[in-house]
Coordinates of C-alpha atoms in Angstrom, one line a residue:
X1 CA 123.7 122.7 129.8
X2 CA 120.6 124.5 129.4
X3 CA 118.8 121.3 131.6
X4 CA 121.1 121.8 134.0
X5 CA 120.3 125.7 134.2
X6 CA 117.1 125.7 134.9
X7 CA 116.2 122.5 136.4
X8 CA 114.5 120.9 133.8
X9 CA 114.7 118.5 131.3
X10 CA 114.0 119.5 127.1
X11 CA 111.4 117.8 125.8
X12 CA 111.8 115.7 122.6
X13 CA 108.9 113.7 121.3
X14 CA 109.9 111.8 118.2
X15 CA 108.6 108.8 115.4
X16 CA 110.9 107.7 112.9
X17 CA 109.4 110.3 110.3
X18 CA 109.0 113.1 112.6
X19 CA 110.4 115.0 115.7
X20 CA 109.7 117.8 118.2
X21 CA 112.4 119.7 120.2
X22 CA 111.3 121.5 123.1
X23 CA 114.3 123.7 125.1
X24 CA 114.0 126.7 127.7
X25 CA 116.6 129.1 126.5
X26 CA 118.2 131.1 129.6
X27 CA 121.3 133.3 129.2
X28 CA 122.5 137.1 130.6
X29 CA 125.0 139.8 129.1
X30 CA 125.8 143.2 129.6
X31 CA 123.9 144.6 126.1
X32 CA 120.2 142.9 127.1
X33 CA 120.9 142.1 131.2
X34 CA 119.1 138.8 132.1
X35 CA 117.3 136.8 129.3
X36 CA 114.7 133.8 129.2
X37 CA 112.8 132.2 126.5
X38 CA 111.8 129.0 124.8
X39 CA 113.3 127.5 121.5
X40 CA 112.0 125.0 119.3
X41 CA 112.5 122.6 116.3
X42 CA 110.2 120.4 114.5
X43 CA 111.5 118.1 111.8
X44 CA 108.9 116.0 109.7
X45 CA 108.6 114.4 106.3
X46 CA 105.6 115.4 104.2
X47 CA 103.8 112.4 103.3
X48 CA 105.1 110.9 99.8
X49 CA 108.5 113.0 100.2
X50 CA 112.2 111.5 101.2
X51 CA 113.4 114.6 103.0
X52 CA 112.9 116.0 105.7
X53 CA 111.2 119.3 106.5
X54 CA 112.3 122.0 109.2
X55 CA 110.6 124.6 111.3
X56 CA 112.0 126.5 114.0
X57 CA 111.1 129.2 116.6
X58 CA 112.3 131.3 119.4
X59 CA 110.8 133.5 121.8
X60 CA 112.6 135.5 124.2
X61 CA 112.7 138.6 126.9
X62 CA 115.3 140.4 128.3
X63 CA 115.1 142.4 131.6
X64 CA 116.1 145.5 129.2
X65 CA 112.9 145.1 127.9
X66 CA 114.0 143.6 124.8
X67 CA 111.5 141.0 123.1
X68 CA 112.8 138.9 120.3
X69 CA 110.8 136.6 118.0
X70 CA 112.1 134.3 115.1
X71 CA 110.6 131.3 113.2
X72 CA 112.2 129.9 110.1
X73 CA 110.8 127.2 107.7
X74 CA 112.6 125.0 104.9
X75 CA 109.7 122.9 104.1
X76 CA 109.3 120.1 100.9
X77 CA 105.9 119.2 99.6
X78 CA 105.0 115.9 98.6
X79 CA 107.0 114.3 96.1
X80 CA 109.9 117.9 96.4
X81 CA 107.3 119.3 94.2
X82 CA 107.2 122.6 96.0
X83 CA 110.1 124.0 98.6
X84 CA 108.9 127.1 101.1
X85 CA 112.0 128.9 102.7
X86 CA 111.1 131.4 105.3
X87 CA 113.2 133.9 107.8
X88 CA 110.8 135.8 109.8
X89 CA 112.0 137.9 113.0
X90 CA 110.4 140.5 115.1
X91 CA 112.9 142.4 117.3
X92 CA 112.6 145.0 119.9
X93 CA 116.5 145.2 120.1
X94 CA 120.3 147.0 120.8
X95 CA 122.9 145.9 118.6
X96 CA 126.7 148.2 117.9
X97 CA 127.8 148.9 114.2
X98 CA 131.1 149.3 113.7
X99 CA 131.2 150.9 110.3
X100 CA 131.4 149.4 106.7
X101 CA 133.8 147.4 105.1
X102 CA 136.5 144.4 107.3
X103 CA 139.0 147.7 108.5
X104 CA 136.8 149.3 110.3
X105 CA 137.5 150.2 113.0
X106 CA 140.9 149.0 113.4
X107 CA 141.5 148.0 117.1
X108 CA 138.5 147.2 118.2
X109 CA 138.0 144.8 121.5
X110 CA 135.3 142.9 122.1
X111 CA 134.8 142.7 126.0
X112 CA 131.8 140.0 126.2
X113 CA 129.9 138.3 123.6
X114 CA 127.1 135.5 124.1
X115 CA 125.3 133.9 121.0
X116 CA 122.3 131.9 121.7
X117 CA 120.5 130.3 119.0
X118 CA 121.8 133.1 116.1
X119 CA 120.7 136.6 118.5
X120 CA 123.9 137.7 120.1
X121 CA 125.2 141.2 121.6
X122 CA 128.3 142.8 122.7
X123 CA 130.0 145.6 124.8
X124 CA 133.1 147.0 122.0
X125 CA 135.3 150.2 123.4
X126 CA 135.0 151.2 119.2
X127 CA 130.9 150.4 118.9
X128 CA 128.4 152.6 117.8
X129 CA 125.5 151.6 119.9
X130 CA 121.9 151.1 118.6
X131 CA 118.6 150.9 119.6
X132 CA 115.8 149.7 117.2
X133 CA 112.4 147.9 116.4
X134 CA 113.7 145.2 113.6
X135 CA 110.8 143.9 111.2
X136 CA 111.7 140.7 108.6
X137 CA 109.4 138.8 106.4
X138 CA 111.3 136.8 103.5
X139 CA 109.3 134.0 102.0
X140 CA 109.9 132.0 98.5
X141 CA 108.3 129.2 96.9
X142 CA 110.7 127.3 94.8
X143 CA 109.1 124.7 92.1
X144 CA 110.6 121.6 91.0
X145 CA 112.2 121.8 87.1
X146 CA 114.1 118.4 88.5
X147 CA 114.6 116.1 91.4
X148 CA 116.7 118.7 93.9
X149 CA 116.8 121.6 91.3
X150 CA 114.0 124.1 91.8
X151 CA 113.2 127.8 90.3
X152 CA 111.6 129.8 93.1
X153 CA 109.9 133.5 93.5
X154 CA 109.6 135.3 96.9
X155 CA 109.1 138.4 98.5
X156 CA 111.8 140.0 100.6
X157 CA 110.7 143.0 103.5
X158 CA 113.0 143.9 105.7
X159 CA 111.9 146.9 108.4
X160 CA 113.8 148.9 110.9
X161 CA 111.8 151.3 113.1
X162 CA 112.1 153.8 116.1
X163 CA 116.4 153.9 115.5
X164 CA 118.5 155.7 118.1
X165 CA 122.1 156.2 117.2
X166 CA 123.0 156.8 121.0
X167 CA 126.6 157.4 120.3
X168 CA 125.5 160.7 117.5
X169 CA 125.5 164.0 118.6
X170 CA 124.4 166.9 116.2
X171 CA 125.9 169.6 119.1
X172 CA 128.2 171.5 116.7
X173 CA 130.2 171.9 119.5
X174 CA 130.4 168.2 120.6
X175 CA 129.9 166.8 117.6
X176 CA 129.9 163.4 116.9
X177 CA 129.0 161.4 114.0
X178 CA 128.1 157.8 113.2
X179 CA 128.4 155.4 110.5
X180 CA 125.1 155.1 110.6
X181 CA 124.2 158.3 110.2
X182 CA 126.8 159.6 107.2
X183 CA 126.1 156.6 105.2
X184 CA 122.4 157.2 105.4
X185 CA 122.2 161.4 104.5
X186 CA 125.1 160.7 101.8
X187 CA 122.6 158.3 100.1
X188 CA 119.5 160.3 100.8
X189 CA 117.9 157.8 103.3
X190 CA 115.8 158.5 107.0
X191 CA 118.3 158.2 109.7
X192 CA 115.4 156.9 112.2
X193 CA 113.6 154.4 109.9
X194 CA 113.3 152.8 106.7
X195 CA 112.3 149.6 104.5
X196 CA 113.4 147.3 102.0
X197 CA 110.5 146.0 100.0
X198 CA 111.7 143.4 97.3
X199 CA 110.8 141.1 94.8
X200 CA 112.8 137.9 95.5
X201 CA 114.0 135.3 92.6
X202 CA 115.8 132.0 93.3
X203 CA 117.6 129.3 91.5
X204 CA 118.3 126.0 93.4
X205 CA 119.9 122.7 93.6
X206 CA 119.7 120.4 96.8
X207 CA 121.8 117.5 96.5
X208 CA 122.0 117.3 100.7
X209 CA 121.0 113.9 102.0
X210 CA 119.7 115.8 105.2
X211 CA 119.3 119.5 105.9
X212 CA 119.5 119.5 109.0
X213 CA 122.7 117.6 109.4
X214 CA 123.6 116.2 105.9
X215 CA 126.6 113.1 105.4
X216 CA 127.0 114.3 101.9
X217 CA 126.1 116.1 99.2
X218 CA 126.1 119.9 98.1
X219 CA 123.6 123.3 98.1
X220 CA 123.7 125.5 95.5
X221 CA 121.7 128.9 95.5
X222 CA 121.5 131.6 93.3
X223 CA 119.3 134.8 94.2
X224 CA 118.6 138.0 92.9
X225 CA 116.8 140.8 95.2
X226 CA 115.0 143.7 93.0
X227 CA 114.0 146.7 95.5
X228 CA 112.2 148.9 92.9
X229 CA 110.0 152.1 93.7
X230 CA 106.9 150.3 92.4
X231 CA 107.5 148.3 95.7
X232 CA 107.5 151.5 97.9
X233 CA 111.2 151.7 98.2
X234 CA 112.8 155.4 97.7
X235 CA 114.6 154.3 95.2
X236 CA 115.5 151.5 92.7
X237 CA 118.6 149.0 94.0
X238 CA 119.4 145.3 92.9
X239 CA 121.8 142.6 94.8
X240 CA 122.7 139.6 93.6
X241 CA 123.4 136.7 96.5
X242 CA 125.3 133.1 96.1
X243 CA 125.3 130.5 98.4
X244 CA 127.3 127.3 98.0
X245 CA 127.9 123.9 101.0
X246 CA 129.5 120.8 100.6
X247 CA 130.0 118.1 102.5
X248 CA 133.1 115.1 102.2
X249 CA 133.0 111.7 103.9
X250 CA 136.4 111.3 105.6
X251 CA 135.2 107.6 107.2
X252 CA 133.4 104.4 105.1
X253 CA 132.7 103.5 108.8
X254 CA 130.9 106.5 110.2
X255 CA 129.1 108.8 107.2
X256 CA 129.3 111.3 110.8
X257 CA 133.2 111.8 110.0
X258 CA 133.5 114.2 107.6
X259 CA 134.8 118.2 106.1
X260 CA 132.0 120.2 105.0
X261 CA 132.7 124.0 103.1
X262 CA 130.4 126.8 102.9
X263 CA 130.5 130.1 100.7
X264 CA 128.5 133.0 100.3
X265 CA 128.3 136.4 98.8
X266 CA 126.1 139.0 98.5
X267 CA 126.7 142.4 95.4
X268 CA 124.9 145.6 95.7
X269 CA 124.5 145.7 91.3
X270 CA 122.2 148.6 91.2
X271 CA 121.4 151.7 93.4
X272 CA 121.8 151.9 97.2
X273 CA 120.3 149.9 100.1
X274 CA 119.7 151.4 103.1
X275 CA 122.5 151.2 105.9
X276 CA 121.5 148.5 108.1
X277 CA 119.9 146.5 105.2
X278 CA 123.2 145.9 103.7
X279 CA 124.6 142.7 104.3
X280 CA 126.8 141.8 107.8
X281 CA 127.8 139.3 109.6
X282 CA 125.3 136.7 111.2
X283 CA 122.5 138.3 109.2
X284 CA 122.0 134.6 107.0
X285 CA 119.1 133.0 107.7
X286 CA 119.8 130.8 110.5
X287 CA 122.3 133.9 112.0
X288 CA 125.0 131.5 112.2
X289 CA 128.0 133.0 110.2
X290 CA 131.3 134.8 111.8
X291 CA 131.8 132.6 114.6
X292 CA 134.1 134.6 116.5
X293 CA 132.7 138.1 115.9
X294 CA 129.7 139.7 117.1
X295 CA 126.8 139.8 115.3
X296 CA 127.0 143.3 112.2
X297 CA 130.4 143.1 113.2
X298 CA 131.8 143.3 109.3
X299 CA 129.1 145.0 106.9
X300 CA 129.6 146.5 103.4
X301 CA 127.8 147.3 99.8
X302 CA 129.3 143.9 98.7
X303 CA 130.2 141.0 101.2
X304 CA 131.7 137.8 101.3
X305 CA 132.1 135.0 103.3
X306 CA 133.8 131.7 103.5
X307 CA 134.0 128.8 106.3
X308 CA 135.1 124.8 106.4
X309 CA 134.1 122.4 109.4
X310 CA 136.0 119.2 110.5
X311 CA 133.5 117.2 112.2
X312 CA 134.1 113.8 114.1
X313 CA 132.3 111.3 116.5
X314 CA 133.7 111.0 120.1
X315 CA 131.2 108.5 121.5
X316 CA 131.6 105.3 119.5
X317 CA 128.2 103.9 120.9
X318 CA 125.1 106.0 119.2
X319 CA 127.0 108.5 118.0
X320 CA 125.4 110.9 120.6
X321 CA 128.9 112.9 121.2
X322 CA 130.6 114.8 118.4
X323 CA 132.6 117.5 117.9
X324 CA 133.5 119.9 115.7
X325 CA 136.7 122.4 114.1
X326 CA 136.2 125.2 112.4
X327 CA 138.0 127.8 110.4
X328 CA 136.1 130.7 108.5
X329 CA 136.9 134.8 106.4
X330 CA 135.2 137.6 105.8
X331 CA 135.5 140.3 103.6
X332 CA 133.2 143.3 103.0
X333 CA 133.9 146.6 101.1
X334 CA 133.2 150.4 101.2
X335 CA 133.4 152.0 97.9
X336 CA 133.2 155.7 100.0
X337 CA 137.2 154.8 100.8
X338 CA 137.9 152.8 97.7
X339 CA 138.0 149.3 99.7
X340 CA 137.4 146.8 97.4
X341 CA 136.4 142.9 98.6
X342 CA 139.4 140.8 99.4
X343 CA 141.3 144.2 100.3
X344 CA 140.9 143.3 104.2
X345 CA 139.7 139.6 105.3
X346 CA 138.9 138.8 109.0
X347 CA 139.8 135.6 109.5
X348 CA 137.8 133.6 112.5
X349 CA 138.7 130.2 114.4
X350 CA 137.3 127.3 116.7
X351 CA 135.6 124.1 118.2
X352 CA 132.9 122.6 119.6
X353 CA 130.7 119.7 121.0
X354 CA 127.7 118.3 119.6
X355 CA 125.6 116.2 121.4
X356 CA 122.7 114.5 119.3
X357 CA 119.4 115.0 120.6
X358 CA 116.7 113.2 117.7
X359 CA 119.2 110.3 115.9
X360 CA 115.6 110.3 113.0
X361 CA 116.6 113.9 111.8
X362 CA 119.9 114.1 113.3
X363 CA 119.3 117.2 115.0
X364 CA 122.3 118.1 117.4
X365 CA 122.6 120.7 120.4
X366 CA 125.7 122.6 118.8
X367 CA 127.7 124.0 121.8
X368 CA 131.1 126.4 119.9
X369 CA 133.5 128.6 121.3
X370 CA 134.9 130.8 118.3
X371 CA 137.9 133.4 118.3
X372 CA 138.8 136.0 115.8
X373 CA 141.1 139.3 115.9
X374 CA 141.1 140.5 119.4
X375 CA 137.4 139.4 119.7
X376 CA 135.8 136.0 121.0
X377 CA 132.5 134.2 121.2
X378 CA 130.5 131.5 123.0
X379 CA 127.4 129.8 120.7
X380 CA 124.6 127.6 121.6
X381 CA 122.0 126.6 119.1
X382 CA 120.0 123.8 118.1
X383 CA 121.4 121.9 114.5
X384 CA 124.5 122.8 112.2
X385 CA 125.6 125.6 111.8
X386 CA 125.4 124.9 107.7

């Protein structure tokens, strides 16, 4: 599809420890008008280690003059001795709010939505439109206490600069305020920046046979995120995050055929994050979650998510067709109206083609269309979505 777009074929150099995937990424919507870029994906294996390694990038520009940068890296040393994660991202972007908690706003239509490779925006008749300047470095080091368990530390910054609320006026006689902005002055925090600075623990067990697509096997991670004032914050706040995937043969045949679940959850314990820190849909690491809703479409101080994919082979020879059904919830609360999680779940729907691009790493060009409640989504990225 994106070959066809522009002409051109993706590149895709590859040895039988190691691959390189090379795609132009083109793509228009209302919110950032025409858009071009370049994606990538290297997989490797580290000499004297089993698994294999990931790093990815994107680069794009909008004619809205909007520039978006994103690398990620899940990287093993040699022998799983050390695992690096990374999520760094450099936006100059628009993106709506919609208010916290899974009820708000009630009603709301999503006219157009485009994902491509986790970055996606949308025109809502109930959004709060933003504009901002989107900083995020999160880094951990994870040691090895046992093959596939590791005990990691990390550092988590997260940034957001020069924010216009375009939909608040302050006009006492057209007033009109924003999520945004009454979350923010009830909790003391700048309406047109902020930071999170945090120190980042981790417990994890990796029991995947791949990362990028695993067969079977399960991911376990626990994480606590400590945003104190020694680290420049304004003031002290604590979350606790849990992360769980599985993934179920259904085929002694084909390891391809198969049920995989994910589940993760994110608590404000302690203090107050900042309003667009708190956690929302799409904002995991690879921006994959709530297929179906736009990206910050559900945020709140405490958030959960659940999803389960049915995947299956459609071309018998190579396995280079798949596809893929999919079924996920959200739930996210707002203690300023007394909604508590599991008051209100979103629930989202869909399918999708893969078609394999590296059969070393099993790296797949994941092509989805996802529904949910009076909203709907098209997706295009490279690998599983977990």
């Amino acid at each position: 599809m994106i070959r066809n777009a522009l002409g051109k074929d993706s590149k895709v150099k590859e040895t039988g420890s190691s691959s390189l995937l090379i795609v132009p990424i083109i793509g228009s919507n209302p919110a950032t008008g025409f858009m071009v870029g370049i994606g990538g994906q290297y997989a490797f294996k580290m000499q004297g280690s089993n698994l294999y390694s990931l790093i990815s990038g994107s680069l794009q520009a909008t004619t809205k003059n909007q520039y978006i940068f994103m690398a990620k890296n899940s990287i093993y040393t040699k022998n799983e001795k050390i695992f690096f994660t990374g999520d760094w991202r450099y936006l100059i972007f628009s993106q709506s709010t919609y208010g916290l908690g899974t009820n708000a706003p009630e009603g709301g239509i999503l006219d157009y939505q485009f994902n491509l490779g986790g970055l996606e925006t949308g025109a809502d008749s109930l959004a709060q439109p933003m504009t901002f300047n989107f900083a995020r470095f999160h880094q951990t080091v994870g040691f090895k206490l046992k093959p596939g368990i590791y005990l990691g530390l990390g550092y988590h910054f997260d940034s957001f600069s020069k924010i216009v609320d375009q939909k608040l006026d302050l006009d006492p006689e057209e007033q009109l305020l924003t999520s945004h902005y009454i979350y923010n002055n009830a909790y003391n925090f700048e309406t047109d920046k902020y930071y999170s600075s945090a120190l980042f623990g981790s417990f994890i067990i990796d029991k995947r046979d791949n990362m990028i697509q695993p067969y079977k096997g399960y991911f376990l991670s626990l994480g606590f995120r400590g945003a104190y004032r020694a680290f420049g914050n304004k003031n002290n706040a604590e979350m606790f995050s849990g992360e769980w995937r599985s993934f179920h043969g259904l085929s002694r045949r084909n390891p391809a055929h198969l049920i995989g679940f994910w589940l993760m959850g994110d608590f404000t314990k302690a203090g107050d994050f900042p309003y667009l820190i708190l956690p929302a849909t799409a904002f995991d690491q690879r921006g994959r979650s709530g297929r179906g809703y736009t990206q910050g479409r559900f945020r709140g101080q405490n958030y959960v998510y659940g999803e389960t994919e049915y995947r299956f082979p459609i071309s018998r020879c190579g396995g280079v067709l798949g596809g893929v059904l999919f079924a996920n919830g959200t739930t996210a609360s707002n203690s300023t109206q007394n909604l508590n999680l599991f008051d209100s779940i979103k629930l989202g729907y869909g399918f999708g083609l893969r078609v394999k691009v590296d059969k070393y790493s099993r790296t797949n060009l994941a092509l989805d269309l996802g529904f949910g409640e009076q909203s709907s989504g098209f997706y295009l990225a490279i690998s599983e979505t977990f």
